[in-house]
Structures are given as structure tokens and as C-alpha cells.
mmCIF file of C-alpha atoms and ligand atoms in Angstrom:
data_model
loop_
_atom_site.group_PDB
_atom_site.id
_atom_site.type_symbol
_atom_site.label_atom_id
_atom_site.label_comp_id
_atom_site.label_asym_id
_atom_site.label_seq_id
_atom_site.Cartn_x
_atom_site.Cartn_y
_atom_site.Cartn_z
ATOM 1 C CA UNK A 153 90.907 106.544 117.080
ATOM 2 C CA UNK A 154 93.095 108.218 121.015
ATOM 3 C CA UNK A 155 92.482 104.547 122.788
ATOM 4 C CA UNK A 156 93.145 102.370 120.208
ATOM 5 C CA UNK A 157 97.231 103.959 119.929
ATOM 6 C CA UNK A 158 98.108 102.690 123.960
ATOM 7 C CA UNK A 159 101.686 102.817 122.304
ATOM 8 C CA UNK A 160 102.006 105.853 120.353
ATOM 9 C CA UNK A 161 102.850 109.854 122.990
ATOM 10 C CA UNK A 162 103.381 112.522 122.313
ATOM 11 C CA UNK A 163 104.468 114.583 121.480
ATOM 12 C CA UNK A 164 105.205 113.804 117.239
ATOM 13 C CA UNK A 165 106.039 116.320 116.119
ATOM 14 C CA UNK A 166 106.372 116.605 111.912
ATOM 15 C CA UNK A 167 109.460 118.257 109.921
ATOM 16 C CA UNK A 168 107.853 119.268 106.795
ATOM 17 C CA UNK A 169 104.633 120.415 106.219
ATOM 18 C CA UNK A 170 104.341 118.859 101.278
ATOM 19 C CA UNK A 171 102.086 117.093 100.205
ATOM 20 C CA UNK A 172 102.380 113.731 103.591
ATOM 21 C CA UNK A 173 102.853 116.602 106.376
ATOM 22 C CA UNK A 174 99.751 118.522 105.874
ATOM 23 C CA UNK A 175 97.873 115.130 105.346
ATOM 24 C CA UNK A 176 99.483 113.023 108.482
ATOM 25 C CA UNK A 177 98.780 116.159 110.478
ATOM 26 C CA UNK A 178 95.677 116.335 109.715
ATOM 27 C CA UNK A 179 94.975 112.970 110.492
ATOM 28 C CA UNK A 180 96.649 112.404 113.135
ATOM 29 C CA UNK A 181 94.806 115.653 115.002
ATOM 30 C CA UNK A 182 91.585 113.980 114.106
ATOM 31 C CA UNK A 183 93.008 110.994 115.386
ATOM 32 C CA UNK A 184 92.867 112.520 118.951
ATOM 33 C CA UNK A 185 96.827 113.448 119.001
ATOM 34 C CA UNK A 186 98.681 117.262 119.002
ATOM 35 C CA UNK A 187 101.491 117.059 116.186
ATOM 36 C CA UNK A 188 103.677 119.831 116.042
ATOM 37 C CA UNK A 189 104.487 121.494 112.361
ATOM 38 C CA UNK A 190 108.108 122.627 112.237
ATOM 39 C CA UNK A 191 108.413 124.643 109.495
ATOM 40 C CA UNK A 192 111.757 126.494 107.752
ATOM 41 C CA UNK A 193 111.586 130.347 108.845
ATOM 42 C CA UNK A 194 111.393 130.600 105.444
ATOM 43 C CA UNK A 195 108.440 128.799 104.565
ATOM 44 C CA UNK A 196 105.205 130.346 103.032
ATOM 45 C CA UNK A 197 103.706 127.180 104.850
ATOM 46 C CA UNK A 198 102.779 129.006 108.312
ATOM 47 C CA UNK A 199 99.546 130.672 106.985
ATOM 48 C CA UNK A 200 98.051 127.653 106.050
ATOM 49 C CA UNK A 201 99.115 125.429 109.132
ATOM 50 C CA UNK A 202 97.244 128.548 111.885
ATOM 51 C CA UNK A 203 94.311 127.890 109.554
ATOM 52 C CA UNK A 204 94.869 124.036 110.257
ATOM 53 C CA UNK A 205 94.815 125.206 114.339
ATOM 54 C CA UNK A 206 98.217 123.664 114.274
ATOM 55 C CA UNK A 207 101.206 123.886 116.153
ATOM 56 C CA UNK A 208 103.940 125.361 114.675
ATOM 57 C CA UNK A 209 108.066 125.740 114.853
ATOM 58 C CA UNK A 210 110.773 126.495 113.508
ATOM 59 C CA UNK A 211 113.484 125.638 115.612
ATOM 60 C CA UNK A 212 114.328 122.188 113.889
ATOM 61 C CA UNK A 213 117.235 121.636 116.674
ATOM 62 C CA UNK A 214 114.061 122.984 119.989
ATOM 63 C CA UNK A 215 111.848 120.625 118.640
ATOM 64 C CA UNK A 216 113.559 117.726 117.477
ATOM 65 C CA UNK A 217 114.330 118.319 121.909
ATOM 66 C CA UNK A 218 110.525 117.762 122.853
ATOM 67 C CA UNK A 219 109.064 115.193 119.765
ATOM 68 C CA UNK A 220 108.567 111.218 121.278
ATOM 69 C CA UNK A 221 108.473 110.900 118.046
ATOM 70 C CA UNK A 222 109.308 112.654 114.905
ATOM 71 C CA UNK A 223 107.871 112.204 111.767
ATOM 72 C CA UNK A 224 109.793 112.599 108.993
ATOM 73 C CA UNK A 225 107.874 114.333 106.353
ATOM 74 C CA UNK A 226 110.307 116.816 104.069
ATOM 75 C CA UNK A 227 111.887 115.567 100.281
ATOM 76 C CA UNK A 228 114.164 113.007 100.738
ATOM 77 C CA UNK A 229 116.965 114.014 99.557
ATOM 78 C CA UNK A 230 117.222 116.911 103.045
ATOM 79 C CA UNK A 231 115.848 114.621 105.595
ATOM 80 C CA UNK A 232 119.763 113.733 106.015
ATOM 81 C CA UNK A 233 120.555 117.167 106.291
ATOM 82 C CA UNK A 234 118.082 117.494 108.626
ATOM 83 C CA UNK A 235 119.187 114.494 110.997
ATOM 84 C CA UNK A 236 122.504 115.476 111.109
ATOM 85 C CA UNK A 237 122.170 119.877 111.725
ATOM 86 C CA UNK A 238 119.231 118.944 114.024
ATOM 87 C CA UNK A 239 117.131 115.617 114.956
ATOM 88 C CA UNK A 240 120.892 113.956 116.106
ATOM 89 C CA UNK A 241 122.291 115.898 119.385
ATOM 90 C CA UNK A 242 118.990 117.345 120.382
ATOM 91 C CA UNK A 243 115.547 114.204 119.803
ATOM 92 C CA UNK A 244 115.151 112.918 123.284
ATOM 93 C CA UNK A 245 116.640 109.311 124.466
ATOM 94 C CA UNK A 246 114.834 106.610 123.361
ATOM 95 C CA UNK A 247 112.663 108.792 120.909
ATOM 96 C CA UNK A 248 111.447 107.376 117.536
ATOM 97 C CA UNK A 249 111.561 108.668 114.066
ATOM 98 C CA UNK A 250 108.872 107.727 111.961
ATOM 99 C CA UNK A 251 109.709 107.670 108.068
ATOM 100 C CA UNK A 252 106.616 107.271 105.441
ATOM 101 C CA UNK A 253 109.845 106.714 102.828
ATOM 102 C CA UNK A 254 112.594 104.181 103.332
ATOM 103 C CA UNK A 255 115.101 105.547 100.595
ATOM 104 C CA UNK A 256 117.283 107.342 103.879
ATOM 105 C CA UNK A 257 117.730 104.872 106.405
ATOM 106 C CA UNK A 258 117.731 102.093 103.940
ATOM 107 C CA UNK A 259 121.004 103.746 101.513
ATOM 108 C CA UNK A 260 122.564 104.463 104.891
ATOM 109 C CA UNK A 261 122.734 108.298 104.438
ATOM 110 C CA UNK A 262 121.073 108.136 107.288
ATOM 111 C CA UNK A 263 122.788 106.430 110.609
ATOM 112 C CA UNK A 264 120.200 106.849 113.590
ATOM 113 C CA UNK A 265 121.841 106.551 117.564
ATOM 114 C CA UNK A 266 121.579 103.644 117.898
ATOM 115 C CA UNK A 267 118.685 104.498 121.370
ATOM 116 C CA UNK A 268 116.450 105.550 118.725
ATOM 117 C CA UNK A 269 113.514 103.448 116.885
ATOM 118 C CA UNK A 270 114.015 103.389 113.294
ATOM 119 C CA UNK A 271 109.774 103.111 111.772
ATOM 120 C CA UNK A 272 108.720 103.499 108.465
ATOM 121 C CA UNK A 273 104.769 104.189 108.239
ATOM 122 C CA UNK A 274 104.710 103.964 104.890
ATOM 123 C CA UNK A 275 100.921 105.139 103.172
ATOM 124 C CA UNK A 276 100.785 103.430 99.202
ATOM 125 C CA UNK A 277 99.033 106.683 98.297
ATOM 126 C CA UNK A 278 99.609 110.471 97.554
ATOM 127 C CA UNK A 279 99.277 112.969 100.513
ATOM 128 C CA UNK A 280 95.971 114.121 99.232
ATOM 129 C CA UNK A 281 94.128 111.138 98.716
ATOM 130 C CA UNK A 282 95.570 109.879 102.506
ATOM 131 C CA UNK A 283 93.395 112.791 103.818
ATOM 132 C CA UNK A 284 90.659 112.422 101.307
ATOM 133 C CA UNK A 285 90.575 108.683 101.971
ATOM 134 C CA UNK A 286 90.337 109.112 106.221
ATOM 135 C CA UNK A 287 88.037 112.426 105.919
ATOM 136 C CA UNK A 288 85.391 109.964 103.397
ATOM 137 C CA UNK A 289 85.958 107.410 106.309
ATOM 138 C CA UNK A 290 88.660 105.208 103.742
ATOM 139 C CA UNK A 291 90.827 103.379 104.765
ATOM 140 C CA UNK A 292 94.494 103.684 103.342
ATOM 141 C CA UNK A 293 97.241 100.976 103.035
ATOM 142 C CA UNK A 294 100.071 101.149 104.787
ATOM 143 C CA UNK A 295 103.717 99.505 104.513
ATOM 144 C CA UNK A 296 104.644 99.292 107.945
ATOM 145 C CA UNK A 297 108.462 98.152 109.590
ATOM 146 C CA UNK A 298 111.184 98.716 111.732
ATOM 147 C CA UNK A 299 115.320 98.814 111.054
ATOM 148 C CA UNK A 300 115.653 99.120 114.756
ATOM 149 C CA UNK A 301 114.300 98.190 117.973
ATOM 150 C CA UNK A 302 115.974 100.081 120.272
ATOM 151 C CA UNK A 303 111.919 100.379 123.174
ATOM 152 C CA UNK A 304 111.150 96.393 121.888
ATOM 153 C CA UNK A 305 107.841 98.659 121.217
ATOM 154 C CA UNK A 306 109.123 100.531 118.255
ATOM 155 C CA UNK A 307 106.394 98.630 115.833
ATOM 156 C CA UNK A 308 103.462 98.998 118.127
ATOM 157 C CA UNK A 309 104.255 101.961 117.598
ATOM 158 C CA UNK A 310 104.426 101.930 113.908
ATOM 159 C CA UNK A 311 100.981 101.038 113.927
ATOM 160 C CA UNK A 312 99.754 102.774 116.440
ATOM 161 C CA UNK A 313 101.148 105.838 114.084
ATOM 162 C CA UNK A 314 99.665 104.769 110.745
ATOM 163 C CA UNK A 315 96.182 103.618 112.768
ATOM 164 C CA UNK A 316 96.191 107.723 113.709
ATOM 165 C CA UNK A 317 96.678 108.328 109.218
ATOM 166 C CA UNK A 318 95.936 105.456 107.667
ATOM 167 C CA UNK A 319 92.354 104.541 110.088
ATOM 168 C CA UNK A 320 92.374 100.373 109.398
ATOM 169 C CA UNK A 321 94.596 100.331 106.861
ATOM 170 C CA UNK A 322 95.394 97.289 105.179
ATOM 171 C CA UNK A 323 98.661 97.590 107.015
ATOM 172 C CA UNK A 324 101.262 95.632 105.349
ATOM 173 C CA UNK A 325 104.211 94.195 107.492
ATOM 174 C CA UNK A 326 107.390 94.531 105.720
ATOM 175 C CA UNK A 327 111.255 95.046 105.488
ATOM 176 C CA UNK A 328 112.297 99.496 104.358
ATOM 177 C CA UNK A 329 114.592 97.536 101.975
ATOM 178 C CA UNK A 330 111.416 96.017 101.132
ATOM 179 C CA UNK A 331 109.012 99.080 100.622
ATOM 180 C CA UNK A 332 112.637 100.826 99.221
ATOM 181 C CA UNK A 333 112.359 99.170 95.655
ATOM 182 C CA UNK A 334 109.044 98.182 95.118
ATOM 183 C CA UNK A 335 108.794 101.880 95.606
ATOM 184 C CA UNK A 336 110.933 102.984 93.445
ATOM 185 C CA UNK A 337 110.717 99.978 91.050
ATOM 186 C CA UNK A 338 106.913 100.709 90.649
ATOM 187 C CA UNK A 339 107.088 104.918 90.274
ATOM 188 C CA UNK A 340 110.142 104.383 87.991
ATOM 189 C CA UNK A 341 108.963 102.332 85.032
ATOM 190 C CA UNK A 342 104.888 103.072 85.935
ATOM 191 C CA UNK A 343 103.553 105.361 88.127
ATOM 192 C CA UNK A 344 105.614 108.665 87.221
ATOM 193 C CA UNK A 345 108.194 107.883 84.357
ATOM 194 C CA UNK A 346 106.450 105.046 82.646
ATOM 195 C CA UNK A 347 103.259 106.557 82.652
ATOM 196 C CA UNK A 348 104.701 110.488 81.467
ATOM 197 C CA UNK A 349 106.689 108.360 78.277
ATOM 198 C CA UNK A 350 103.834 106.682 77.471
ATOM 199 C CA UNK A 351 101.911 109.740 77.218
ATOM 200 C CA UNK A 352 103.930 111.773 75.569
ATOM 201 C CA UNK A 353 104.880 109.331 72.874
ATOM 202 C CA UNK A 354 100.944 108.592 72.291
ATOM 203 C CA UNK A 355 100.662 112.728 71.600
ATOM 204 C CA UNK A 356 103.873 112.546 69.463
ATOM 205 C CA UNK A 357 102.521 109.623 67.225
ATOM 206 C CA UNK A 358 99.110 111.945 67.131
ATOM 207 C CA UNK A 359 100.455 115.141 66.750
ATOM 208 C CA UNK A 360 103.483 113.988 63.948
ATOM 209 C CA UNK A 361 100.844 111.760 61.642
ATOM 210 C CA UNK A 362 99.147 115.819 61.219
ATOM 211 C CA UNK A 363 96.513 114.641 63.700
ATOM 212 C CA UNK A 364 94.679 117.878 66.091
ATOM 213 C CA UNK A 365 96.684 118.220 68.589
ATOM 214 C CA UNK A 366 93.191 119.774 71.509
ATOM 215 C CA UNK A 367 92.203 117.124 70.287
ATOM 216 C CA UNK A 368 95.133 114.933 70.956
ATOM 217 C CA UNK A 369 95.438 116.400 73.931
ATOM 218 C CA UNK A 370 92.220 115.504 75.556
ATOM 219 C CA UNK A 371 92.156 111.776 74.578
ATOM 220 C CA UNK A 372 96.353 111.261 75.851
ATOM 221 C CA UNK A 373 95.219 113.687 78.961
ATOM 222 C CA UNK A 374 92.293 113.972 79.640
ATOM 223 C CA UNK A 375 90.627 110.328 79.343
ATOM 224 C CA UNK A 376 93.445 108.574 81.868
ATOM 225 C CA UNK A 377 91.770 109.377 84.738
ATOM 226 C CA UNK A 378 88.330 108.685 84.193
ATOM 227 C CA UNK A 379 89.515 105.457 83.337
ATOM 228 C CA UNK A 380 92.036 104.768 86.310
ATOM 229 C CA UNK A 381 89.155 105.465 88.663
ATOM 230 C CA UNK A 382 87.537 101.951 86.970
ATOM 231 C CA UNK A 383 90.784 100.042 87.140
ATOM 232 C CA UNK A 384 90.837 101.528 91.362
ATOM 233 C CA UNK A 385 87.230 100.495 91.417
ATOM 234 C CA UNK A 386 86.574 97.561 89.958
ATOM 235 C CA UNK A 387 90.422 96.381 88.447
ATOM 236 C CA UNK A 388 91.134 96.044 84.953
ATOM 237 C CA UNK A 389 89.019 92.939 84.098
ATOM 238 C CA UNK A 390 86.354 95.147 85.251
ATOM 239 C CA UNK A 391 87.809 98.374 83.050
ATOM 240 C CA UNK A 392 87.306 95.486 80.202
ATOM 241 C CA UNK A 393 84.178 95.059 80.844
ATOM 242 C CA UNK A 394 82.909 98.349 81.335
ATOM 243 C CA UNK A 395 84.550 100.177 78.245
ATOM 244 C CA UNK A 396 82.887 99.612 74.872
ATOM 245 C CA UNK A 397 83.449 96.609 72.437
ATOM 246 C CA UNK A 398 85.881 98.103 70.218
ATOM 247 C CA UNK A 399 87.607 99.823 72.567
ATOM 248 C CA UNK A 400 87.673 96.858 74.254
ATOM 249 C CA UNK A 401 88.770 94.572 70.775
ATOM 250 C CA UNK A 402 91.569 96.289 70.360
ATOM 251 C CA UNK A 403 92.715 96.751 73.556
ATOM 252 C CA UNK A 404 92.512 92.958 74.385
ATOM 253 C CA UNK A 405 95.276 92.583 70.986
ATOM 254 C CA UNK A 406 96.897 95.957 70.619
ATOM 255 C CA UNK A 407 98.101 96.630 74.061
ATOM 256 C CA UNK A 408 100.035 93.663 74.644
ATOM 257 C CA UNK A 409 101.695 94.554 71.322
ATOM 258 C CA UNK A 410 103.059 98.208 73.310
ATOM 259 C CA UNK A 411 104.169 97.274 76.532
ATOM 260 C CA UNK A 412 107.077 94.044 73.916
ATOM 261 C CA UNK A 413 109.596 91.493 75.353
ATOM 262 C CA UNK A 414 111.907 94.368 74.967
ATOM 263 C CA UNK A 415 109.794 96.222 77.530
ATOM 264 C CA UNK A 416 110.055 93.018 79.843
ATOM 265 C CA UNK A 417 113.967 93.178 79.260
ATOM 266 C CA UNK A 418 113.840 96.678 79.926
ATOM 267 C CA UNK A 419 111.992 95.985 83.237
ATOM 268 C CA UNK A 420 113.667 93.297 85.174
ATOM 269 C CA UNK A 421 117.118 95.979 83.742
ATOM 270 C CA UNK A 422 115.509 98.542 85.739
ATOM 271 C CA UNK A 423 114.979 96.295 88.347
ATOM 272 C CA UNK A 424 118.197 95.212 89.145
ATOM 273 C CA UNK A 425 119.707 98.018 89.307
ATOM 274 C CA UNK A 426 117.071 98.849 92.435
ATOM 275 C CA UNK A 427 118.169 96.319 93.975
ATOM 276 C CA UNK A 428 122.227 96.092 93.368
ATOM 277 C CA UNK A 429 122.818 99.824 94.307
ATOM 278 C CA UNK A 430 123.394 101.343 91.220
ATOM 279 C CA UNK A 431 120.239 103.255 90.773
ATOM 280 C CA UNK A 432 120.526 104.820 95.069
ATOM 281 C CA UNK A 433 124.726 105.465 93.808
ATOM 282 C CA UNK A 434 123.108 107.675 91.078
ATOM 283 C CA UNK A 435 120.383 109.335 93.217
ATOM 284 C CA UNK A 436 122.973 110.066 95.463
ATOM 285 C CA UNK A 437 125.118 111.803 93.168
ATOM 286 C CA UNK A 438 122.697 113.604 91.954
ATOM 287 C CA UNK A 439 121.931 115.078 95.467
ATOM 288 C CA UNK A 440 125.615 116.241 96.070
ATOM 289 C CA UNK A 441 124.781 117.944 91.852
ATOM 290 C CA UNK A 442 122.452 119.907 93.780
ATOM 291 C CA UNK A 443 119.696 117.975 91.700
ATOM 292 C CA UNK A 444 121.205 118.967 88.856
ATOM 293 C CA UNK A 445 119.998 116.209 85.462
ATOM 294 C CA UNK A 446 116.526 116.617 86.797
ATOM 295 C CA UNK A 447 116.066 120.408 86.435
ATOM 296 C CA UNK A 448 117.476 119.765 83.283
ATOM 297 C CA UNK A 449 114.623 117.300 81.914
ATOM 298 C CA UNK A 450 112.359 119.175 83.730
ATOM 299 C CA UNK A 451 113.115 122.437 81.820
ATOM 300 C CA UNK A 452 111.854 120.087 78.617
ATOM 301 C CA UNK A 453 109.685 118.488 80.246
ATOM 302 C CA UNK A 454 107.740 122.257 81.316
ATOM 303 C CA UNK A 455 108.420 123.119 77.367
ATOM 304 C CA UNK A 456 107.474 119.785 75.624
ATOM 305 C CA UNK A 457 104.023 121.205 73.769
ATOM 306 C CA UNK A 458 101.692 118.855 75.339
ATOM 307 C CA UNK A 459 102.450 121.025 78.675
ATOM 308 C CA UNK A 460 102.237 124.135 76.946
ATOM 309 C CA UNK A 461 98.631 122.693 75.161
ATOM 310 C CA UNK A 462 97.155 122.083 78.827
ATOM 311 C CA UNK A 463 98.622 125.628 80.419
ATOM 312 C CA UNK A 464 96.987 127.075 77.035
ATOM 313 C CA UNK A 465 93.097 125.506 77.711
ATOM 314 C CA UNK A 466 93.133 126.142 81.178
ATOM 315 C CA UNK A 467 95.328 123.896 82.724
ATOM 316 C CA UNK A 468 97.540 123.998 85.874
ATOM 317 C CA UNK A 469 101.218 125.249 85.306
ATOM 318 C CA UNK A 470 103.488 123.090 86.050
ATOM 319 C CA UNK A 471 104.052 123.539 90.099
ATOM 320 C CA UNK A 472 100.678 122.955 90.172
ATOM 321 C CA UNK A 473 99.349 126.836 91.094
HETATM 322 N N1 NAP B 195 104.440 112.369 98.151
HETATM 323 C C1 NAP B 195 103.611 112.076 98.473
HETATM 324 O O1 NAP B 195 102.664 112.310 98.383
HETATM 325 C C2 NAP B 195 104.145 111.240 99.285
HETATM 326 C C3 NAP B 195 103.976 109.357 98.884
HETATM 327 C C4 NAP B 195 104.592 108.166 99.881
HETATM 328 C C5 NAP B 195 105.802 108.758 101.104
HETATM 329 N N2 NAP B 195 106.208 109.601 100.693
HETATM 330 C C6 NAP B 195 107.270 110.398 101.354
HETATM 331 O O2 NAP B 195 106.375 111.454 102.299
HETATM 332 C C7 NAP B 195 108.377 111.922 102.411
HETATM 333 C C8 NAP B 195 107.593 113.609 102.119
HETATM 334 O O3 NAP B 195 107.793 113.436 101.255
HETATM 335 P P1 NAP B 195 106.401 115.125 99.929
HETATM 336 O O4 NAP B 195 106.094 114.871 99.029
HETATM 337 O O5 NAP B 195 105.794 114.871 101.548
HETATM 338 O O6 NAP B 195 107.748 116.462 99.908
HETATM 339 P P2 NAP B 195 106.925 117.622 99.752
HETATM 340 O O7 NAP B 195 106.689 118.095 99.915
HETATM 341 O O8 NAP B 195 108.440 118.071 98.832
HETATM 342 O O9 NAP B 195 107.625 118.347 101.144
HETATM 343 C C9 NAP B 195 108.357 119.865 101.605
HETATM 344 C C10 NAP B 195 108.077 120.052 103.542
HETATM 345 O O10 NAP B 195 108.756 119.637 103.206
HETATM 346 C C11 NAP B 195 109.899 120.551 104.107
HETATM 347 N N3 NAP B 195 110.978 121.148 104.186
HETATM 348 C C12 NAP B 195 112.035 121.457 103.776
HETATM 349 N N4 NAP B 195 112.985 120.675 103.961
HETATM 350 C C13 NAP B 195 112.537 120.998 105.579
HETATM 351 C C14 NAP B 195 113.370 121.044 106.340
HETATM 352 N N5 NAP B 195 114.646 121.198 106.542
HETATM 353 N N6 NAP B 195 112.903 121.706 108.076
HETATM 354 C C15 NAP B 195 111.008 121.562 107.957
HETATM 355 N N7 NAP B 195 110.406 121.147 106.806
HETATM 356 C C16 NAP B 195 111.269 120.897 105.501
HETATM 357 C C17 NAP B 195 109.380 122.218 103.012
HETATM 358 O O11 NAP B 195 109.011 123.675 103.538
HETATM 359 P P3 NAP B 195 108.658 124.561 103.146
HETATM 360 O O12 NAP B 195 107.493 124.639 103.218
HETATM 361 O O13 NAP B 195 110.071 125.402 104.341
HETATM 362 O O14 NAP B 195 109.045 124.356 101.310
HETATM 363 C C18 NAP B 195 107.700 121.422 102.681
HETATM 364 O O15 NAP B 195 107.137 121.625 103.880
HETATM 365 C C19 NAP B 195 109.481 111.837 101.524
HETATM 366 O O16 NAP B 195 110.015 110.643 102.097
HETATM 367 C C20 NAP B 195 108.860 111.033 100.470
HETATM 368 O O17 NAP B 195 109.330 109.335 99.793
HETATM 369 C C21 NAP B 195 105.717 110.948 99.675
#
């Protein structure tokens, strides 16, 4: 694998060992790289890093000083502080910074030094899936972009890096702007925001009408994964052909009523807020206020009857633990 990535020179230093940090570090290691993980001194993940046989450091400036490639795999809202406090002065001249999501650059929160390559290798999946696909020999899609090409080889480095974390792709050439706008839209209206609201609304409708709470929980939450697997494997059409005749008739006659013209207009409005910069302005205020709105909403979410039932039935807690 290493021979297939001639433009990717180490040391690769990975900042953060969360969902993406862990997966990318292990995939890079299995691809013949020897990444260094930079953790905060207070990190509870130190033992896990050691158990994975990975090198680690806790001094961010010292780690940045070693990097040929610095991979920004800490939460988006913390990346600017890390760049300003450690990377800006310590990264060697001509180094590259790789992002897994382009928002810090696209929003202007990070304004990188001109001698650096600024790259995007954005896996289109959660970190766990990135690792799982890699170990089972499957590919994972990755969007690639360059916003600053100081070396003249930035696109090649991005492609080599992506090959190391997600095997054979597909690698989709893009821009930071496209990746950010698409990612924000899909997570807001479908994968995270829209899906959560639809699940809660269906559950509340059933419970308010007097249906059994536990059965409602199973129908609204636990039946999702098998259906998502069918869509993932066979597409929507394939899913519809594999469910019962009754479910199929209900789906094709009622689904469109859930997504009404008004809902479609809302989707367009949300996309406009993203493209105009309104959402990013709100996000920057949220970061400055220490994620106040997110914390308030998460408290409500944690106390929702659906979560209480899930925990009573032995599901994982809010932290996933
Ligand atoms: N979640 C996904 O699978 C996914 C998918 C595609 C793209 N992305 C992008 O990938 C990037 C990382 O997201 P994530 O969800 O993987 O993050 P995450 O799981 O929330 O990352 C947490 C890790 O970041 C560390 N961290 C926090 N501040 C740090 C600092 N100052 N220096 C070093 N490490 C620090 C934490 O340290 P401690 O160990 O001390 O807590 C922890 O190891 C983001 O740009 C995100 O948009 C994520």
C-alpha cells in the first residue's frame, strides 16, 4: 500500500483520537505509515492509543514541529484554537494540513500560513464505518479538495492520504465549499436533524393515541437499522421490493404526504441559509457562547420519553457508554 502513495511523506501527526482520529490512525498504520497521535495531557484515550500500538505525544507544539502532514481530527469548534496556539508557528515550512471536513477553512475561522498545503480528505461515513470497511477489505467514499497548493503537489498528497485511509475510494474531486455545503445540508435535514425529528414525531403520535410505549419504541427506533441496511445494499427501489406487500402499498401511498410541498420549501430554505453563510454565522456565535443552545437542546433530548424507554430496555446512555 505504501508504494502506492509516493507523495505522502511522514511524519503524519494526527490531532484527536475520536471517531475519525482512531479510524484514520489505524488505517494509516495498516497502510504502512507510522502516524503520531497528539492528545491532550488530560485525555482518557491514552491507554487506548498505547494498546493500538500507536506513538503518541501530548505537547501540541512539539508534535506540530515534527509534522510533514498534520491531520485535524479534533472537533470542528476546537480546530481554530489548536491552529492559533500550536500549528501556526510550529508547523515546518511547506507542511500540509489535512481536514476531514472543510468548515474551519471554508468559514474563514482558520486562515492558514501561505507556505502550507491545505487539503481535504473527507470520508463520507462515520469513523467506525471507515475502519470497519477498511478491515473487511471494502472501500469507502471520500471527497477530495485543495484550497491552498503551496507545494504544487497538494492534490497528489490528498489522494495518497485518502488511499491510505479508505483503500480504493471512490475519490470524488470537489471543493471545500461543496463538501461543507453538502455535508451541512444532509446532516441537518436528513441524517441527524430530520431523521431524529421524524422518529420522535412518529413515536409521540403513537403514544399520544394510547399505543403501548415499548412497542412504539421498537417500531420507531429498532426497526430502522434493518431498513437502512436494505437501502444501503439494494437502494430504495430494492428495499421496496423486499418489504411486505402491505408495507409497500402503505409506503408508496403515504410517504409523499409526510414530505409535503411545505417540507420541500423548508429544505430549500435550509439550503439557502447554508449557502448564504447565515448558518455558519450562527454556528460561530454558538461556539463563542460555549455551545449553549446545543447543550440546552441536548438536555431536552436526553429526557425525552423515547430515551427513557431506550435506557430502561438496556440501550446505551447519552454518551454511548
Ligand atoms: N464523526 C465522524 O465520523 C466524522 C465523519 C466525517 C468527518 N468528520 C470530521 O472529522 C473531524 C473530527 O471529528 P470527530 O467526530 O472524529 O471528533 P471527535 O470524535 O469529537 O474527536 C474527539 C477527539 O478530539 C480530541 N481533542 C479535543 N481537543 C483537542 C486538542 N486541543 N488537541 C488534540 N486533541 C483534541 C479529543 O481529546 P480527548 O481524548 O482529550 O477527549 C478526542 O480525542 C471533524 O472535522 C469532523 O467534522 C467526522
